[in-house]
mmCIF file of C-alpha atoms in Angstrom:
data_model
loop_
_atom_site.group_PDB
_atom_site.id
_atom_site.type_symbol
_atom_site.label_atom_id
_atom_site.label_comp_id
_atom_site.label_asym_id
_atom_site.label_seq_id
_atom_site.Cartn_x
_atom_site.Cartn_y
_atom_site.Cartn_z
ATOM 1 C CA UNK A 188 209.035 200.584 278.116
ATOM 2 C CA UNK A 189 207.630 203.009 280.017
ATOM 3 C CA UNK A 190 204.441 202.298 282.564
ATOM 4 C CA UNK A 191 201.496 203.813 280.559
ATOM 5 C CA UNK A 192 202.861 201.892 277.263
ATOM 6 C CA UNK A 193 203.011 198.132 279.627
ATOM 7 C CA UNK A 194 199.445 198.941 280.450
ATOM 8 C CA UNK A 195 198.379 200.134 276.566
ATOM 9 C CA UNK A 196 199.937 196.902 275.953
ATOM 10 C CA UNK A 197 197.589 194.425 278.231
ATOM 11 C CA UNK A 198 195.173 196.502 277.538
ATOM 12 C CA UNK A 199 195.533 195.799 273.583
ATOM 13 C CA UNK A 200 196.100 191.848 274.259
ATOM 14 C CA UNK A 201 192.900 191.651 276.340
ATOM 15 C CA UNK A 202 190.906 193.265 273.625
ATOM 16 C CA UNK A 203 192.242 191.419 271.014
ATOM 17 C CA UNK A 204 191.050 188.508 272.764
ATOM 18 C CA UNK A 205 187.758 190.158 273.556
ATOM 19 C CA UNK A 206 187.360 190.812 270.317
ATOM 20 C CA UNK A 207 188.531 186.859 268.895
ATOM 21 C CA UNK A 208 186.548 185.975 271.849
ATOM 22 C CA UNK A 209 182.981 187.651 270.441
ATOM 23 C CA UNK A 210 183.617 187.470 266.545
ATOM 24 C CA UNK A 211 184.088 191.087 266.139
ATOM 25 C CA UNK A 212 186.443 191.228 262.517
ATOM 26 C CA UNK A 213 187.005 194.158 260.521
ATOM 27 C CA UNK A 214 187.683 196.599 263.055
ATOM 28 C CA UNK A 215 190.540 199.257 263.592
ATOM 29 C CA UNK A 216 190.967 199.660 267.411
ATOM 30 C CA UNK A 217 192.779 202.499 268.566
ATOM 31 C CA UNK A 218 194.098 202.447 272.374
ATOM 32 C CA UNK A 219 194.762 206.078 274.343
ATOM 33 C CA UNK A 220 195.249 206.753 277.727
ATOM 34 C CA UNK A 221 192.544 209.883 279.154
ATOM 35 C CA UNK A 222 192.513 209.556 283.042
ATOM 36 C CA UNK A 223 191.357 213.017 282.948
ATOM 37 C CA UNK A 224 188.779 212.530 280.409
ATOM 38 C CA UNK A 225 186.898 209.384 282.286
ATOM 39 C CA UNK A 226 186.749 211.369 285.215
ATOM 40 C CA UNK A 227 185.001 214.052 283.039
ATOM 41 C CA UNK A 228 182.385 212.064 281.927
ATOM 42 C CA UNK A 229 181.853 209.532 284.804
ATOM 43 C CA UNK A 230 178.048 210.454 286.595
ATOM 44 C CA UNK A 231 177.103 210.691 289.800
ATOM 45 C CA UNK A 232 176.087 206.571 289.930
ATOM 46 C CA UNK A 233 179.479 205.346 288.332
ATOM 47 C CA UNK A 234 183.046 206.158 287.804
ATOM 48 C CA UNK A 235 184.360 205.098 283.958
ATOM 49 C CA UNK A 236 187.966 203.762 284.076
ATOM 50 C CA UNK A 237 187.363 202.861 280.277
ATOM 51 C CA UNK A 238 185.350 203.797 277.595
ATOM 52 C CA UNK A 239 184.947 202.907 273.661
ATOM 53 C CA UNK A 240 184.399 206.054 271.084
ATOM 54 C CA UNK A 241 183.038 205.269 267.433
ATOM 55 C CA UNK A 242 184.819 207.181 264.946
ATOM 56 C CA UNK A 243 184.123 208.763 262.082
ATOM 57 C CA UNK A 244 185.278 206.362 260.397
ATOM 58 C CA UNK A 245 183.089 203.475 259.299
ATOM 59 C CA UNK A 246 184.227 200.010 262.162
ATOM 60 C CA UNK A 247 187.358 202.455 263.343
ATOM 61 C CA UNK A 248 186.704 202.889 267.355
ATOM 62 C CA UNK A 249 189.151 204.591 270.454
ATOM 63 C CA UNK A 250 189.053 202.432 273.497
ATOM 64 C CA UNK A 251 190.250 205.033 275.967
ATOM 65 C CA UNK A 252 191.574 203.753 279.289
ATOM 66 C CA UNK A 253 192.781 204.894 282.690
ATOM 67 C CA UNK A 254 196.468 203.633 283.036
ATOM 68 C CA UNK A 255 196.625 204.662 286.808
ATOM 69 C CA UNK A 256 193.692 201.479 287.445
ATOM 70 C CA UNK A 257 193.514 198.073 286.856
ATOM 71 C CA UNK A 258 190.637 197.851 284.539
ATOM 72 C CA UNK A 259 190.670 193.840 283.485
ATOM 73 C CA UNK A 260 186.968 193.496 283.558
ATOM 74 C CA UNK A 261 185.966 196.735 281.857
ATOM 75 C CA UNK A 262 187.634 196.318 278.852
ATOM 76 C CA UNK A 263 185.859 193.273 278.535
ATOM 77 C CA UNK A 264 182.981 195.483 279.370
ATOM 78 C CA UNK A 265 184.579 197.648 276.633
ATOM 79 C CA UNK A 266 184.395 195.542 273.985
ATOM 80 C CA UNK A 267 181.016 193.984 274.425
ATOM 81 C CA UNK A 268 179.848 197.783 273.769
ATOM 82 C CA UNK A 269 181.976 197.664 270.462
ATOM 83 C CA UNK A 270 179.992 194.259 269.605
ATOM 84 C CA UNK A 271 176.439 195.755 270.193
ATOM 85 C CA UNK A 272 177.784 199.231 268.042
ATOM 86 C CA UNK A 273 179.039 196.622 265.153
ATOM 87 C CA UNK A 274 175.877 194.727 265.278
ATOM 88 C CA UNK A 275 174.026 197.508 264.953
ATOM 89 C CA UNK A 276 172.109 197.212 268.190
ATOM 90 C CA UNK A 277 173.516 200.023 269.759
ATOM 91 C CA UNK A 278 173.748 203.582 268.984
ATOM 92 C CA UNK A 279 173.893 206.987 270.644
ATOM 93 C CA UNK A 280 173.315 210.448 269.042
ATOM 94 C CA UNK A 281 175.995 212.433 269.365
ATOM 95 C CA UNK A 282 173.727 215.766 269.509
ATOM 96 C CA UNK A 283 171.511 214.813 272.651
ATOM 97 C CA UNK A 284 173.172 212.044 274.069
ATOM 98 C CA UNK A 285 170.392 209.807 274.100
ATOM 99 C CA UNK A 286 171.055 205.822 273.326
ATOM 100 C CA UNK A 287 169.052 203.443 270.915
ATOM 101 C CA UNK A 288 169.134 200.424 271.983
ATOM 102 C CA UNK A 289 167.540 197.237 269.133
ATOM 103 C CA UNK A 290 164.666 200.012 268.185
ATOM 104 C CA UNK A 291 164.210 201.875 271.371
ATOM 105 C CA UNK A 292 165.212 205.236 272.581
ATOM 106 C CA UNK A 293 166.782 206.021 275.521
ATOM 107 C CA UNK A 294 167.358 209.352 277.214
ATOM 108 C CA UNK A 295 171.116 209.798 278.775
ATOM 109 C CA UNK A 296 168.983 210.539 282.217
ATOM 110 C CA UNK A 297 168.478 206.880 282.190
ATOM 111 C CA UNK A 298 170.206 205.310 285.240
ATOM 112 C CA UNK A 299 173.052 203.753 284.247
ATOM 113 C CA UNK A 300 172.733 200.095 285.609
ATOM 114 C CA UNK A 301 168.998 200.562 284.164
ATOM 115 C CA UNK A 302 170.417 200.517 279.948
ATOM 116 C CA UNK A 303 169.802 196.990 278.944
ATOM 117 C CA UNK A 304 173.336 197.445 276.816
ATOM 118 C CA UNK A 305 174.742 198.583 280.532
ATOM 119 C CA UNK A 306 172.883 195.184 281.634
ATOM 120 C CA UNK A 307 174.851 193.155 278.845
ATOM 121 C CA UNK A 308 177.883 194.318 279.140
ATOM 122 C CA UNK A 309 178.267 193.178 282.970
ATOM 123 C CA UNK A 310 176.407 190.349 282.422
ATOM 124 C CA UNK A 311 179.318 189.079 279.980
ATOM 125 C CA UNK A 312 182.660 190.522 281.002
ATOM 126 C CA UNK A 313 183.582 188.235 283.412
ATOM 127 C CA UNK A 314 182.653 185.647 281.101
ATOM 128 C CA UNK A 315 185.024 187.020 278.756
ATOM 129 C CA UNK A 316 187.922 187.674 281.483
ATOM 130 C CA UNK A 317 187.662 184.217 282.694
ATOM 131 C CA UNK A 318 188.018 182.774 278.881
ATOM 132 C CA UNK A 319 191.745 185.187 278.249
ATOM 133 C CA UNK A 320 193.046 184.184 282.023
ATOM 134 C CA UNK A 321 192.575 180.402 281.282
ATOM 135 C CA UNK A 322 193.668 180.490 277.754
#
């Protein structure tokens, strides 16, 4: 097996526990590597090694990862963006880029460890990592 398909791998076994791990069901994860595309749409205050797509697709989603980084914590980070889309909490319009967030609208000029789903996400990942290491 080659090294981008090991990482997929991990990658896919922490998410499925992410995913056990915050009652997400129902759900058709897809996995793909995109170095190039992270670095593409990282901003000038942060540098994505991972990021989750909806589909269009009703509960389908593309987790798409870095291979060349360890990324342990942000697909936990990952996956607590996939809760708050499957809760319905979260959303983003694909046409201006802005984010609702539970009711409120949020302009993609917001600074990114200012979105409350931003403030979530970090708040819980290690959480989550902790939980799969000491299973």
């Amino acid at each position: 097996m080659n090294t981008i398909n090991t990482k997929i791998e991990s990658v896919r076994q922490l998410a499925d526990f992410a995913m056990q791990y915050l009652d997400i069901d129902g759900v058709t994860l897809t996995i793909v590597p995109g170095a190039r595309l992270l670095q593409r749409l990282s901003g000038p205050d942060y540098e994505l090694h991972a990021a989750i797509f909806k589909t269009a697709v009703d509960h389908a989603y593309q987790l798409v990862v870095d291979c060349y980084r360890p990324a342990s914590l942000v697909i936990c980070h990952e996956m607590v963006h996939l809760k708050q889309y499957e809760d319905g909490r979260l959303s983003i319009d694909k046409t201006t880029g802005n984010c609702n967030w539970e009711g409120d609208t949020f302009t993609k000029d917001t600074p990114y460890y200012q979105r409350p789903w931003e403030e979530e996400a970090f708040g819980l990942q290690s959480t989550i990592y902790k939980q799969f290491k000491h299973r």
